PDB file of C-alpha atoms in Angstrom:
ATOM      1  CA  UNK A 283     220.127 -37.467 248.850  1.00 63.00           C
ATOM      2  CA  UNK A 284     223.098 -39.020 251.790  1.00 76.00           C
ATOM      3  CA  UNK A 285     227.232 -37.739 252.347  1.00 84.00           C
ATOM      4  CA  UNK A 286     228.442 -40.701 249.377  1.00 83.00           C
ATOM      5  CA  UNK A 287     225.862 -39.098 246.817  1.00 87.00           C
ATOM      6  CA  UNK A 288     227.266 -35.908 247.592  1.00 87.00           C
ATOM      7  CA  UNK A 289     230.504 -37.141 247.141  1.00 87.00           C
ATOM      8  CA  UNK A 290     229.720 -39.124 244.405  1.00 88.00           C
ATOM      9  CA  UNK A 291     228.264 -35.494 242.564  1.00 87.00           C
ATOM     10  CA  UNK A 292     231.090 -33.257 242.781  1.00 86.00           C
ATOM     11  CA  UNK A 293     233.094 -35.452 241.992  1.00 87.00           C
ATOM     12  CA  UNK A 294     231.658 -36.401 238.927  1.00 85.00           C
ATOM     13  CA  UNK A 295     231.183 -32.310 238.064  1.00 81.00           C
ATOM     14  CA  UNK A 296     234.719 -32.072 239.285  1.00 80.00           C
ATOM     15  CA  UNK A 297     235.823 -34.298 236.770  1.00 80.00           C
ATOM     16  CA  UNK A 298     235.194 -31.765 234.332  1.00 76.00           C
ATOM     17  CA  UNK A 299     237.965 -29.032 235.159  1.00 73.00           C
ATOM     18  CA  UNK A 300     241.945 -29.532 234.560  1.00 72.00           C
ATOM     19  CA  UNK A 301     243.270 -26.768 236.940  1.00 74.00           C
ATOM     20  CA  UNK A 302     242.828 -24.261 239.567  1.00 72.00           C
ATOM     21  CA  UNK A 303     240.654 -21.695 238.222  1.00 77.00           C
ATOM     22  CA  UNK A 304     238.695 -24.001 236.151  1.00 79.00           C
ATOM     23  CA  UNK A 305     237.486 -25.560 239.913  1.00 78.00           C
ATOM     24  CA  UNK A 306     237.056 -22.826 241.490  1.00 77.00           C
ATOM     25  CA  UNK A 307     235.396 -20.894 238.280  1.00 81.00           C
ATOM     26  CA  UNK A 308     232.888 -23.864 238.243  1.00 81.00           C
ATOM     27  CA  UNK A 309     232.231 -24.571 241.616  1.00 81.00           C
ATOM     28  CA  UNK A 310     231.719 -21.224 242.961  1.00 80.00           C
ATOM     29  CA  UNK A 311     228.515 -20.604 240.545  1.00 81.00           C
ATOM     30  CA  UNK A 312     227.261 -24.160 241.309  1.00 81.00           C
ATOM     31  CA  UNK A 313     223.960 -24.199 243.954  1.00 84.00           C
ATOM     32  CA  UNK A 314     223.147 -27.893 245.664  1.00 85.00           C
ATOM     33  CA  UNK A 315     220.492 -29.214 247.925  1.00 85.00           C
ATOM     34  CA  UNK A 316     220.983 -31.774 250.403  1.00 86.00           C
ATOM     35  CA  UNK A 317     217.822 -34.533 251.568  1.00 89.00           C
ATOM     36  CA  UNK A 318     219.156 -36.651 254.276  1.00 89.00           C
ATOM     37  CA  UNK A 319     218.454 -39.732 252.981  1.00 87.00           C
ATOM     38  CA  UNK A 320     221.151 -41.991 252.900  1.00 83.00           C
ATOM     39  CA  UNK A 321     222.664 -43.805 255.378  1.00 77.00           C
ATOM     40  CA  UNK A 322     224.518 -41.081 257.544  1.00 80.00           C
ATOM     41  CA  UNK A 323     223.431 -37.616 256.759  1.00 88.00           C
ATOM     42  CA  UNK A 324     226.511 -36.092 258.252  1.00 89.00           C
ATOM     43  CA  UNK A 325     227.196 -33.173 256.085  1.00 90.00           C
ATOM     44  CA  UNK A 326     222.741 -33.389 256.424  1.00 90.00           C
ATOM     45  CA  UNK A 327     222.826 -32.700 259.871  1.00 91.00           C
ATOM     46  CA  UNK A 328     226.121 -30.701 260.282  1.00 91.00           C
ATOM     47  CA  UNK A 329     224.239 -27.773 258.392  1.00 88.00           C
ATOM     48  CA  UNK A 330     220.580 -27.665 259.883  1.00 88.00           C
ATOM     49  CA  UNK A 331     219.280 -30.319 258.057  1.00 88.00           C
ATOM     50  CA  UNK A 332     217.332 -33.809 259.808  1.00 89.00           C
ATOM     51  CA  UNK A 333     214.004 -34.264 258.413  1.00 91.00           C
ATOM     52  CA  UNK A 334     213.605 -34.842 254.627  1.00 90.00           C
ATOM     53  CA  UNK A 335     210.328 -32.994 253.878  1.00 91.00           C
ATOM     54  CA  UNK A 336     211.666 -30.271 255.057  1.00 90.00           C
ATOM     55  CA  UNK A 337     213.890 -29.915 253.740  1.00 88.00           C
ATOM     56  CA  UNK A 338     212.729 -30.596 250.086  1.00 89.00           C
ATOM     57  CA  UNK A 339     211.026 -27.524 250.804  1.00 90.00           C
ATOM     58  CA  UNK A 340     213.821 -25.050 252.087  1.00 86.00           C
ATOM     59  CA  UNK A 341     215.332 -26.518 248.721  1.00 85.00           C
ATOM     60  CA  UNK A 342     212.100 -25.311 247.139  1.00 86.00           C
ATOM     61  CA  UNK A 343     211.617 -21.716 248.596  1.00 88.00           C
ATOM     62  CA  UNK A 344     214.558 -20.681 249.704  1.00 80.00           C
ATOM     63  CA  UNK A 345     215.891 -17.931 247.615  1.00 75.00           C
ATOM     64  CA  UNK A 346     219.461 -18.007 249.215  1.00 79.00           C
ATOM     65  CA  UNK A 347     222.504 -19.982 249.734  1.00 82.00           C
ATOM     66  CA  UNK A 348     225.054 -20.783 252.297  1.00 83.00           C
ATOM     67  CA  UNK A 349     228.712 -21.048 251.407  1.00 85.00           C
ATOM     68  CA  UNK A 350     230.725 -24.377 251.886  1.00 86.00           C
ATOM     69  CA  UNK A 351     233.870 -25.135 251.991  1.00 87.00           C
ATOM     70  CA  UNK A 352     235.394 -27.801 249.560  1.00 85.00           C
ATOM     71  CA  UNK A 353     238.539 -30.066 250.607  1.00 85.00           C
ATOM     72  CA  UNK A 354     241.026 -30.614 247.419  1.00 83.00           C
ATOM     73  CA  UNK A 355     242.725 -34.313 247.363  1.00 83.00           C
ATOM     74  CA  UNK A 356     245.532 -35.069 245.417  1.00 80.00           C
ATOM     75  CA  UNK A 357     247.057 -38.487 245.789  1.00 78.00           C
ATOM     76  CA  UNK A 358     250.087 -38.749 242.761  1.00 79.00           C
ATOM     77  CA  UNK A 359     247.488 -37.519 239.368  1.00 81.00           C
ATOM     78  CA  UNK A 360     243.974 -38.028 240.858  1.00 83.00           C
ATOM     79  CA  UNK A 361     242.487 -35.395 242.207  1.00 83.00           C
ATOM     80  CA  UNK A 362     239.873 -35.564 245.179  1.00 86.00           C
ATOM     81  CA  UNK A 363     236.919 -32.823 246.124  1.00 87.00           C
ATOM     82  CA  UNK A 364     235.462 -33.847 249.676  1.00 89.00           C
ATOM     83  CA  UNK A 365     233.190 -31.267 252.188  1.00 88.00           C
ATOM     84  CA  UNK A 366     232.770 -33.271 254.745  1.00 89.00           C
ATOM     85  CA  UNK A 367     235.383 -35.749 257.028  1.00 87.00           C
ATOM     86  CA  UNK A 368     238.261 -37.139 255.828  1.00 85.00           C
ATOM     87  CA  UNK A 369     239.287 -40.534 257.276  1.00 82.00           C
ATOM     88  CA  UNK A 370     241.956 -42.450 257.963  1.00 79.00           C
ATOM     89  CA  UNK A 371     242.309 -45.751 260.506  1.00 78.00           C
ATOM     90  CA  UNK A 372     240.026 -46.400 262.759  1.00 79.00           C
ATOM     91  CA  UNK A 373     237.060 -44.742 260.818  1.00 76.00           C
ATOM     92  CA  UNK A 374     237.802 -46.020 257.605  1.00 77.00           C
ATOM     93  CA  UNK A 375     237.968 -49.625 258.438  1.00 80.00           C
ATOM     94  CA  UNK A 376     234.616 -49.363 259.999  1.00 81.00           C
ATOM     95  CA  UNK A 377     232.926 -47.684 257.140  1.00 77.00           C
ATOM     96  CA  UNK A 378     234.782 -50.529 254.840  1.00 78.00           C
ATOM     97  CA  UNK A 379     233.385 -53.202 256.283  1.00 80.00           C
ATOM     98  CA  UNK A 380     230.376 -51.635 257.315  1.00 75.00           C
ATOM     99  CA  UNK A 381     229.294 -49.766 254.101  1.00 74.00           C
ATOM    100  CA  UNK A 382     230.769 -53.340 251.654  1.00 75.00           C
ATOM    101  CA  UNK A 383     231.428 -56.324 254.157  1.00 77.00           C
ATOM    102  CA  UNK A 384     227.899 -56.548 255.936  1.00 79.00           C
ATOM    103  CA  UNK A 385     225.290 -53.383 254.032  1.00 76.00           C
ATOM    104  CA  UNK A 386     222.183 -55.913 253.786  1.00 77.00           C
ATOM    105  CA  UNK A 387     222.321 -54.971 258.119  1.00 80.00           C
ATOM    106  CA  UNK A 388     220.223 -53.156 259.667  1.00 79.00           C
ATOM    107  CA  UNK A 389     221.567 -50.117 260.613  1.00 76.00           C
ATOM    108  CA  UNK A 390     222.168 -50.266 263.848  1.00 77.00           C
ATOM    109  CA  UNK A 391     223.714 -53.622 263.725  1.00 82.00           C
ATOM    110  CA  UNK A 392     225.628 -52.540 261.300  1.00 81.00           C
ATOM    111  CA  UNK A 393     226.621 -49.948 263.106  1.00 78.00           C
ATOM    112  CA  UNK A 394     227.467 -51.801 267.039  1.00 83.00           C
ATOM    113  CA  UNK A 395     228.736 -54.730 264.783  1.00 83.00           C
ATOM    114  CA  UNK A 396     231.269 -52.707 262.558  1.00 83.00           C
ATOM    115  CA  UNK A 397     233.418 -49.892 265.571  1.00 82.00           C
ATOM    116  CA  UNK A 398     233.584 -52.797 268.148  1.00 85.00           C
ATOM    117  CA  UNK A 399     235.141 -55.339 265.823  1.00 84.00           C
ATOM    118  CA  UNK A 400     237.284 -52.662 264.462  1.00 82.00           C
ATOM    119  CA  UNK A 401     238.358 -52.170 268.020  1.00 80.00           C
ATOM    120  CA  UNK A 402     238.988 -55.406 269.290  1.00 80.00           C
ATOM    121  CA  UNK A 403     240.765 -55.677 266.090  1.00 77.00           C
ATOM    122  CA  UNK A 404     242.598 -52.351 267.311  1.00 75.00           C
ATOM    123  CA  UNK A 405     244.886 -51.674 263.917  1.00 76.00           C
ATOM    124  CA  UNK A 406     247.024 -48.507 263.533  1.00 79.00           C
ATOM    125  CA  UNK A 407     248.201 -46.838 260.873  1.00 82.00           C
ATOM    126  CA  UNK A 408     252.022 -45.675 260.688  1.00 86.00           C
ATOM    127  CA  UNK A 409     251.939 -41.638 258.972  1.00 85.00           C
ATOM    128  CA  UNK A 410     253.276 -38.613 259.447  1.00 86.00           C
ATOM    129  CA  UNK A 411     250.882 -35.526 259.263  1.00 85.00           C
ATOM    130  CA  UNK A 412     251.694 -31.705 257.730  1.00 82.00           C
ATOM    131  CA  UNK A 413     249.329 -29.380 259.620  1.00 84.00           C
ATOM    132  CA  UNK A 414     249.381 -25.188 259.716  1.00 81.00           C
ATOM    133  CA  UNK A 415     247.524 -24.071 263.139  1.00 82.00           C
ATOM    134  CA  UNK A 416     245.561 -21.195 262.865  1.00 79.00           C
ATOM    135  CA  UNK A 417     244.289 -18.875 265.053  1.00 70.00           C
ATOM    136  CA  UNK A 418     240.880 -20.021 266.176  1.00 64.00           C
ATOM    137  CA  UNK A 419     240.133 -15.796 267.199  1.00 63.00           C
ATOM    138  CA  UNK A 420     241.426 -14.979 263.512  1.00 60.00           C
ATOM    139  CA  UNK A 421     237.990 -14.536 262.040  1.00 46.00           C
ATOM    140  CA  UNK A 422     240.170 -15.494 258.651  1.00 52.00           C
ATOM    141  CA  UNK A 423     240.934 -19.033 259.841  1.00 50.00           C
ATOM    142  CA  UNK A 424     242.296 -20.666 256.935  1.00 51.00           C
ATOM    143  CA  UNK A 425     243.778 -21.249 253.458  1.00 52.00           C
ATOM    144  CA  UNK A 426     241.113 -21.021 251.324  1.00 49.00           C
ATOM    145  CA  UNK A 427     242.859 -21.802 248.631  1.00 51.00           C
ATOM    146  CA  UNK A 428     246.103 -24.294 248.873  1.00 51.00           C
ATOM    147  CA  UNK A 429     247.516 -22.277 246.474  1.00 53.00           C
ATOM    148  CA  UNK A 430     248.151 -19.671 249.249  1.00 54.00           C
ATOM    149  CA  UNK A 431     249.748 -22.447 251.220  1.00 56.00           C
ATOM    150  CA  UNK A 432     253.185 -21.549 251.739  1.00 55.00           C
ATOM    151  CA  UNK A 433     256.203 -24.080 250.868  1.00 59.00           C
ATOM    152  CA  UNK A 434     255.924 -26.950 252.568  1.00 57.00           C
ATOM    153  CA  UNK A 435     257.448 -28.908 254.860  1.00 56.00           C
ATOM    154  CA  UNK A 436     260.535 -26.267 254.429  1.00 64.00           C
ATOM    155  CA  UNK A 437     257.903 -23.669 256.360  1.00 67.00           C
ATOM    156  CA  UNK A 438     258.829 -23.513 259.346  1.00 72.00           C
ATOM    157  CA  UNK A 439     254.226 -22.251 259.733  1.00 74.00           C
ATOM    158  CA  UNK A 440     254.878 -26.204 259.991  1.00 79.00           C
ATOM    159  CA  UNK A 441     254.907 -28.992 262.360  1.00 82.00           C
ATOM    160  CA  UNK A 442     254.090 -32.239 262.266  1.00 83.00           C
ATOM    161  CA  UNK A 443     253.393 -35.386 264.060  1.00 88.00           C
ATOM    162  CA  UNK A 444     254.801 -38.692 262.952  1.00 89.00           C
ATOM    163  CA  UNK A 445     253.317 -41.542 264.685  1.00 88.00           C
ATOM    164  CA  UNK A 446     250.342 -44.808 264.802  1.00 88.00           C
ATOM    165  CA  UNK A 447     247.353 -43.562 264.238  1.00 87.00           C
ATOM    166  CA  UNK A 448     244.734 -44.864 266.293  1.00 84.00           C
ATOM    167  CA  UNK A 449     242.145 -42.183 264.602  1.00 83.00           C
ATOM    168  CA  UNK A 450     242.594 -39.406 261.845  1.00 86.00           C
ATOM    169  CA  UNK A 451     239.977 -37.058 261.384  1.00 88.00           C
ATOM    170  CA  UNK A 452     239.724 -34.137 259.053  1.00 89.00           C
ATOM    171  CA  UNK A 453     236.747 -32.627 259.697  1.00 91.00           C
ATOM    172  CA  UNK A 454     235.411 -29.836 257.537  1.00 91.00           C
ATOM    173  CA  UNK A 455     231.682 -30.402 259.657  1.00 92.00           C
ATOM    174  CA  UNK A 456     229.850 -31.075 263.176  1.00 92.00           C
ATOM    175  CA  UNK A 457     228.788 -34.707 262.637  1.00 91.00           C
ATOM    176  CA  UNK A 458     230.404 -36.979 260.864  1.00 86.00           C
ATOM    177  CA  UNK A 459     226.755 -39.046 260.953  1.00 84.00           C
ATOM    178  CA  UNK A 460     223.691 -38.284 262.197  1.00 84.00           C
ATOM    179  CA  UNK A 461     224.404 -39.801 265.198  1.00 83.00           C
ATOM    180  CA  UNK A 462     227.917 -39.014 265.635  1.00 84.00           C
ATOM    181  CA  UNK A 463     229.730 -35.139 266.308  1.00 88.00           C
ATOM    182  CA  UNK A 464     232.494 -35.980 265.362  1.00 86.00           C
ATOM    183  CA  UNK A 465     233.869 -31.483 266.104  1.00 88.00           C
ATOM    184  CA  UNK A 466     231.776 -30.076 267.913  1.00 90.00           C
ATOM    185  CA  UNK A 467     232.831 -26.613 266.543  1.00 87.00           C
ATOM    186  CA  UNK A 468     233.840 -27.186 263.384  1.00 87.00           C
ATOM    187  CA  UNK A 469     232.251 -24.780 260.664  1.00 86.00           C
ATOM    188  CA  UNK A 470     231.645 -25.509 256.834  1.00 87.00           C
ATOM    189  CA  UNK A 471     232.262 -22.041 255.737  1.00 85.00           C
ATOM    190  CA  UNK A 472     236.117 -20.748 258.356  1.00 81.00           C
ATOM    191  CA  UNK A 473     238.283 -22.517 255.383  1.00 81.00           C
ATOM    192  CA  UNK A 474     240.062 -24.325 258.038  1.00 84.00           C
ATOM    193  CA  UNK A 475     239.493 -28.548 258.874  1.00 88.00           C
ATOM    194  CA  UNK A 476     239.304 -29.368 262.699  1.00 89.00           C
ATOM    195  CA  UNK A 477     241.566 -32.429 263.370  1.00 89.00           C
ATOM    196  CA  UNK A 478     240.362 -35.629 265.658  1.00 88.00           C
ATOM    197  CA  UNK A 479     243.547 -37.752 266.213  1.00 87.00           C
ATOM    198  CA  UNK A 480     244.489 -40.692 268.391  1.00 84.00           C
ATOM    199  CA  UNK A 481     247.585 -41.837 268.555  1.00 83.00           C
ATOM    200  CA  UNK A 482     247.514 -45.847 269.450  1.00 76.00           C
ATOM    201  CA  UNK A 483     249.987 -45.849 272.403  1.00 63.00           C
ATOM    202  CA  UNK A 484     246.300 -44.782 274.174  1.00 59.00           C
ATOM    203  CA  UNK A 485     245.367 -47.443 276.960  1.00 56.00           C
TER     204      UNK A 485
END
């Protein structure tokens, strides 16, 4: 399984819930095993699984599990879930091209061509990002449940950035793929995400 399949699985299960209490109860009761056999394998790599055989043996023989944060994305009436990275602008354009237009190419050529093509096009996306900075010295870094968030955007704890972005990544884990370290210090269960931003006016 790869990053995409895990995303589809958790969102398929997520459709069984209708409110925060049901989702929390359901996801806390589930145990998932990741076998890095996909295209990117960023989530599995971030969790220390790089070999499919070893990952399978670990799943079959280990009685313990690790905690993994889930991010909830609300767009209108649609609710989505992810535990990997949420991307916008540059990475989204690369992924769209790589996965939908030229998927027939070998992986290395597909990744290289997509990145170079999007760099040459230099597309930007206008947006406003609201966020709450966290204290990295605090062992309870983030808000594990959005119901504990203060009202926004009026609350003074919120900061915001309005810009034309070339790159936006919200990283729950360190690796975007097995070979791309997007945020080396990101922890999968600290209740927060790392933001990686590049504005349009970069030289």
